[in-house]
Short mmCIF file of C-alpha atoms in Angstrom, two decimals:
data_model
loop_
_atom_site.label_atom_id
_atom_site.label_comp_id
_atom_site.label_asym_id
_atom_site.label_seq_id
_atom_site.Cartn_x
_atom_site.Cartn_y
_atom_site.Cartn_z
CA MET A 1 -0.30 -0.58 0.06
CA ALA A 2 1.67 3.41 -1.34
CA LYS A 3 2.12 5.89 1.57
CA ASN A 4 -0.13 9.14 1.85
CA LYS A 5 1.56 11.77 -0.94
CA LYS A 6 0.61 13.94 2.61
CA THR A 7 2.03 12.61 5.68
CA ILE A 8 -1.28 12.90 8.37
CA LYS A 9 -0.10 14.90 11.51
CA THR A 10 -3.52 16.51 12.37
CA PHE A 11 -6.93 16.24 12.79
CA TRP A 12 -7.04 18.99 9.79
CA ASP A 13 -4.80 16.76 7.93
CA LEU A 14 -7.24 13.96 8.24
CA THR A 15 -10.07 15.61 6.87
CA LYS A 16 -8.26 16.60 3.61
CA HIS A 17 -7.92 12.57 2.50
CA PRO A 18 -9.50 11.59 -0.74
CA PHE A 19 -11.64 9.08 1.28
CA VAL A 20 -13.66 11.87 3.77
CA LYS A 21 -13.61 14.03 0.17
CA LYS A 22 -15.05 11.91 -1.95
CA VAL A 23 -17.70 10.36 0.51
CA LEU A 24 -18.68 13.82 2.03
CA GLN A 25 -18.95 15.08 -1.72
CA ASP A 26 -21.39 12.48 -2.52
CA ALA A 27 -23.52 12.12 0.44
CA ILE A 28 -24.28 16.32 1.37
CA PRO A 29 -25.65 16.67 -2.32
CA ILE A 30 -27.94 13.37 -1.61
CA LEU A 31 -29.28 14.76 1.64
CA LYS A 32 -29.45 17.80 0.64
CA ASN A 33 -31.85 16.06 -2.52
CA VAL A 34 -33.87 13.78 -0.66
CA THR A 35 -34.81 15.99 2.57
CA VAL A 36 -37.79 18.07 2.98
CA SER A 37 -36.55 21.55 3.24
CA GLY A 38 -35.66 22.94 6.78
CA THR A 39 -35.36 19.60 8.04
CA ILE A 40 -31.54 18.34 7.05
CA ARG A 41 -29.92 19.69 10.07
CA LYS A 42 -32.47 18.18 12.56
CA VAL A 43 -31.08 15.11 14.46
CA TYR A 44 -33.64 12.98 12.21
CA PRO A 45 -33.70 14.51 8.77
CA ILE A 46 -37.35 13.98 7.12
CA TYR A 47 -37.19 12.78 3.59
CA LYS A 48 -39.37 13.44 0.85
CA ARG A 49 -39.31 9.98 -0.46
CA THR A 50 -37.38 6.33 0.18
CA VAL A 51 -33.75 6.40 -0.81
CA ASN A 52 -32.83 3.36 -3.02
CA LYS A 53 -30.21 1.09 -2.42
CA ASN A 54 -27.06 2.61 -3.96
CA GLU A 55 -28.59 6.39 -2.40
CA ALA A 56 -28.85 4.34 1.36
CA TYR A 57 -24.82 3.09 1.36
CA LEU A 58 -23.73 6.73 0.31
CA LEU A 59 -25.77 8.14 2.78
CA ASP A 60 -24.75 5.56 5.71
CA THR A 61 -21.19 6.01 4.71
CA GLY A 62 -21.27 9.38 5.16
CA HIS A 63 -23.46 9.42 8.33
CA THR A 64 -21.11 6.99 10.02
CA LEU A 65 -17.43 8.95 8.76
CA SER A 66 -18.97 12.08 10.31
CA GLN A 67 -19.42 10.17 13.85
CA LEU A 68 -15.90 8.64 14.00
CA ALA A 69 -14.71 12.50 12.33
CA TYR A 70 -16.76 14.20 15.38
CA ILE A 71 -14.35 11.60 18.02
CA CYS A 72 -11.28 12.76 15.94
CA GLN A 73 -11.94 16.13 16.46
CA GLN A 74 -12.80 15.80 20.28
CA LEU A 75 -9.46 13.68 20.66
CA SER A 76 -8.30 16.80 19.37
CA HIS A 77 -9.66 19.57 21.04
CA ILE A 78 -8.74 17.49 24.45
CA PRO A 79 -5.38 19.25 24.73
CA LEU A 80 -6.41 22.90 24.62
CA TYR A 81 -9.04 22.38 27.03
CA LEU A 82 -6.92 20.53 29.04
CA THR A 83 -3.64 23.61 28.54
CA SER A 84 -6.80 26.11 28.55
CA PHE A 85 -8.09 26.69 32.28
CA ARG A 86 -9.04 30.00 33.55
CA SER A 87 -10.21 29.99 36.94
CA SER A 88 -13.23 32.79 37.61
CA LYS A 89 -15.11 33.66 40.55
CA LYS A 90 -18.33 31.28 39.34
CA MET A 91 -15.53 28.41 38.45
CA LYS A 92 -14.85 28.88 42.17
CA GLU A 93 -18.08 29.37 43.37
CA GLY A 94 -18.97 26.35 41.77
CA GLY A 95 -16.22 24.36 42.78
CA VAL A 96 -14.37 23.94 39.82
CA THR A 97 -10.48 23.63 40.69
CA ARG A 98 -7.26 22.89 38.28
CA HIS A 99 -7.16 19.33 39.29
CA SER A 100 -11.11 18.76 39.11
CA HIS A 101 -10.65 20.12 35.57
CA ILE A 102 -7.62 18.11 34.92
CA LEU A 103 -9.17 15.19 35.62
CA LEU A 104 -12.19 15.65 33.46
CA CYS A 105 -10.40 15.82 29.84
CA VAL A 106 -7.97 12.81 31.35
CA GLU A 107 -11.22 10.94 31.66
CA ASN A 108 -12.22 12.30 28.76
CA TYR A 109 -9.83 11.45 26.50
CA ILE A 110 -8.98 8.10 27.73
CA ILE A 111 -12.71 6.82 27.34
CA ARG A 112 -12.93 8.35 23.90
CA THR A 113 -10.08 6.62 22.61
CA GLN A 114 -12.33 3.66 23.14
CA SER A 115 -14.97 5.14 21.18
CA LEU A 116 -12.58 5.84 18.17
CA TYR A 117 -11.82 2.06 17.52
CA ASP A 118 -15.30 1.02 18.27
CA ARG A 119 -16.46 4.13 15.39
CA MET A 120 -14.31 2.69 13.14
CA LEU A 121 -15.34 -0.58 13.15
CA GLN A 122 -19.01 0.59 12.65
CA LEU A 123 -17.70 2.35 9.58
CA VAL A 124 -15.85 -0.45 8.29
CA ASN A 125 -19.15 -2.47 8.46
CA VAL A 126 -20.89 -0.09 6.26
CA VAL A 127 -18.26 0.81 3.68
CA PHE A 128 -17.73 -3.02 3.48
CA ASN A 129 -21.75 -3.61 2.88
CA ILE A 130 -21.63 -6.35 6.07
CA TYR A 131 -24.45 -4.42 7.73
CA ASN A 132 -24.51 -6.13 11.10
CA PRO A 133 -26.55 -4.66 13.59
CA PRO A 134 -24.48 -1.89 15.78
CA ASP A 135 -24.38 -4.52 18.95
CA LYS A 136 -23.21 -7.18 17.07
CA ILE A 137 -19.97 -5.77 15.93
CA SER A 138 -16.67 -6.67 17.46
CA HIS A 139 -13.23 -6.41 16.12
CA SER A 140 -13.24 -9.84 15.28
CA ILE A 141 -16.23 -10.02 13.29
CA ILE A 142 -14.83 -7.61 11.24
CA LYS A 143 -11.63 -8.36 11.19
CA ASP A 144 -12.61 -12.03 10.61
CA ASN A 145 -14.66 -10.87 7.84
CA LEU A 146 -14.03 -12.56 4.32
CA HIS A 147 -14.05 -9.31 2.27
CA VAL A 148 -12.09 -7.72 4.80
CA LYS A 149 -9.14 -10.10 5.00
CA ASN A 150 -8.95 -9.97 1.51
CA SER A 151 -8.94 -6.62 0.91
CA GLY A 152 -5.71 -6.74 3.39
CA LEU A 153 -7.16 -4.14 5.80
CA SER A 154 -7.02 -6.35 8.65
CA SER A 155 -3.20 -5.70 10.12
CA SER A 156 -4.37 -1.71 9.59
CA LEU A 157 -7.45 -2.27 11.74
CA GLN A 158 -5.06 -4.11 14.02
CA LYS A 159 -2.16 -1.35 14.21
CA LEU A 160 -5.39 0.96 15.24
CA ARG A 161 -6.58 -1.40 18.00
CA LYS A 162 -3.18 -1.62 19.68
CA LEU A 163 -2.73 2.01 19.95
CA THR A 164 -6.59 2.55 21.37
CA ASP A 165 -5.37 -0.61 23.69
CA LYS A 166 -2.83 1.46 25.85
CA TYR A 167 -6.05 3.50 27.42
CA TYR A 168 -8.16 0.04 27.55
CA LYS A 169 -7.93 -0.89 31.05
CA ASP A 170 -7.79 2.78 32.39
CA ARG A 171 -11.19 3.30 30.67
CA LEU A 172 -12.55 0.26 32.27
CA LYS A 173 -11.64 1.61 35.62
CA ILE A 174 -13.47 5.02 35.06
CA ILE A 175 -15.82 3.20 33.75
CA HIS A 176 -16.74 0.71 36.28
CA ARG A 177 -14.90 1.18 39.06
CA GLY A 178 -13.42 4.20 39.90
CA SER A 179 -11.90 7.52 38.97
CA TYR A 180 -8.83 8.41 37.09
CA HIS A 181 -5.75 7.85 39.05
CA GLU A 182 -1.81 8.75 38.97
CA ASP A 183 0.89 9.68 41.74
CA ALA A 184 1.43 13.09 40.39
CA LEU A 185 -2.16 13.76 39.92
CA ARG A 186 -3.22 12.11 43.42
CA LYS A 187 -0.68 14.74 45.05
CA LEU A 188 -2.27 17.38 43.35
CA GLU A 189 -5.79 16.52 44.47
CA ARG A 190 -4.06 16.61 47.93
CA LEU A 191 -2.46 19.81 47.60
CA THR A 192 -5.82 21.07 45.98
CA ILE A 193 -7.99 19.70 49.25
CA VAL A 194 -5.54 21.14 51.40
CA SER A 195 -4.80 24.68 49.72
CA LYS A 196 -8.61 25.48 51.42
CA GLU A 197 -7.44 25.06 54.68
CA SER A 198 -6.23 28.16 56.94
CA ASN A 199 -3.31 26.73 57.70
CA PHE A 200 -2.25 25.64 54.25
CA CYS A 201 2.00 25.99 54.49
CA HIS A 202 3.28 28.75 52.38
CA PHE A 203 5.96 25.79 50.85
CA GLU A 204 3.00 23.62 49.79
CA LYS A 205 0.95 26.70 48.25
CA GLN A 206 4.01 27.18 46.24
CA GLU A 207 4.06 23.62 45.12
CA LEU A 208 0.86 23.58 43.92
CA LYS A 209 1.07 25.69 40.58
CA PRO A 210 4.37 24.10 39.30
CA LEU A 211 3.01 21.00 40.10
CA SER A 212 0.01 21.23 38.17
CA ASP A 213 1.78 22.72 35.12
CA LYS A 214 4.56 20.22 34.82
CA TYR A 215 1.13 17.63 34.51
CA VAL A 216 -0.80 19.26 32.14
CA LYS A 217 2.26 20.15 30.20
CA GLU A 218 3.48 16.31 29.97
CA LYS A 219 -0.29 15.11 29.45
CA ALA A 220 -1.11 17.44 26.43
CA GLU A 221 2.20 16.38 24.94
CA GLU A 222 1.60 12.50 25.61
CA PHE A 223 -1.96 13.09 24.32
CA GLY A 224 -1.13 14.75 20.88
CA LYS A 225 1.34 12.35 20.18
CA MET A 226 -1.04 9.63 20.89
CA ASN A 227 -3.62 11.49 18.25
CA THR A 228 -0.77 12.10 15.78
CA GLU A 229 -0.47 7.99 15.72
CA PHE A 230 -4.14 7.54 15.72
CA PHE A 231 -5.09 9.67 12.78
CA VAL A 232 -1.61 8.22 10.71
CA ALA A 233 -3.32 4.99 11.28
CA ILE A 234 -6.96 6.13 10.57
CA GLY A 235 -5.19 7.56 7.47
CA ASN A 236 -3.82 4.37 6.42
CA ILE A 237 -7.09 2.48 6.78
CA PHE A 238 -9.01 5.22 4.70
CA ASP A 239 -6.31 4.07 2.07
CA TYR A 240 -8.20 0.83 1.91
CA LEU A 241 -11.49 1.94 2.71
CA ILE A 242 -11.54 4.38 -0.60
CA LYS A 243 -11.26 1.47 -2.86
CA ARG A 244 -13.78 -0.47 -1.56
CA TYR A 245 -15.92 2.67 -1.37
CA LYS A 246 -15.54 3.18 -5.40
CA LYS A 247 -15.75 -0.39 -5.75
CA GLN A 248 -19.17 -0.75 -4.36
CA LYS A 249 -20.48 2.26 -5.76
CA GLU A 250 -19.87 1.31 -9.03
CA GLU A 251 -21.67 -1.63 -8.00
CA ASP A 252 -24.33 -0.35 -7.25
CA GLU A 253 -24.82 1.88 -10.11
CA LEU A 254 -25.05 -1.34 -12.24
CA ILE A 255 -27.92 -2.74 -10.78
CA TYR A 256 -30.05 0.38 -9.65
CA GLY A 257 -28.38 3.13 -12.00
CA LYS A 258 -26.72 6.43 -11.79
CA ILE A 259 -28.06 8.88 -8.80
CA LYS A 260 -28.90 11.97 -10.91
CA VAL A 261 -27.95 14.74 -8.68
CA LEU A 262 -24.39 13.21 -8.57
CA GLU A 263 -23.99 12.93 -12.69
CA LYS A 264 -21.20 15.33 -14.10
CA LYS A 265 -22.93 17.97 -15.79
CA PRO A 266 -21.74 18.50 -19.43
#
């Protein structure tokens, strides 16, 4: 598989991948064409008519891709949120501390890394026209599908899964047992609590900000590097998906006819 012409490093690089461009170029005109005016931005747009098989395939691909892209965008935003905390009167009154803000950002990042792979599986399920029910999709079911295997995609899926597995156990702890903990974060929590005490010593007060600054810097760098690895892996998967997408679209056109709204004007 040839490498992407442009190295993918950011979420915005990923949005410029040919697969993303092609899917959106197909899905958006169809959506505009089949929905009742004024409903396209609703959660459930109202359709003027029943869509045919090839329209449904392109719309489903566009929708599923947009859900994956949303997670990718969230992951790219979290390092920014993490480094952009600003205390205010309302924040203080609400009990929002730098520690609680850090914890919220870190836990959100960890949880979303697992959603990232789940949504990639959903996308592969649609693009390869497997159409297993959403609650019946797993890594093994998608990876072992004959069409996916024959495409050569399985190894690229495995690479993305290996990356997201870094946070898998932490995600289970957060969801099922308790909040995320690290020694530095626990120390920051303790200092935050005792800082509210009247006898909070000057030395500890001086230690609180440098510790939080150091932790935030390290976590933002970690997440930034992980995002780059995620997006590179996703870009490699997209290299396979665009081939399958075009093939399926051509096959559907032979059976159901071309979609008029997508036909090029002479």
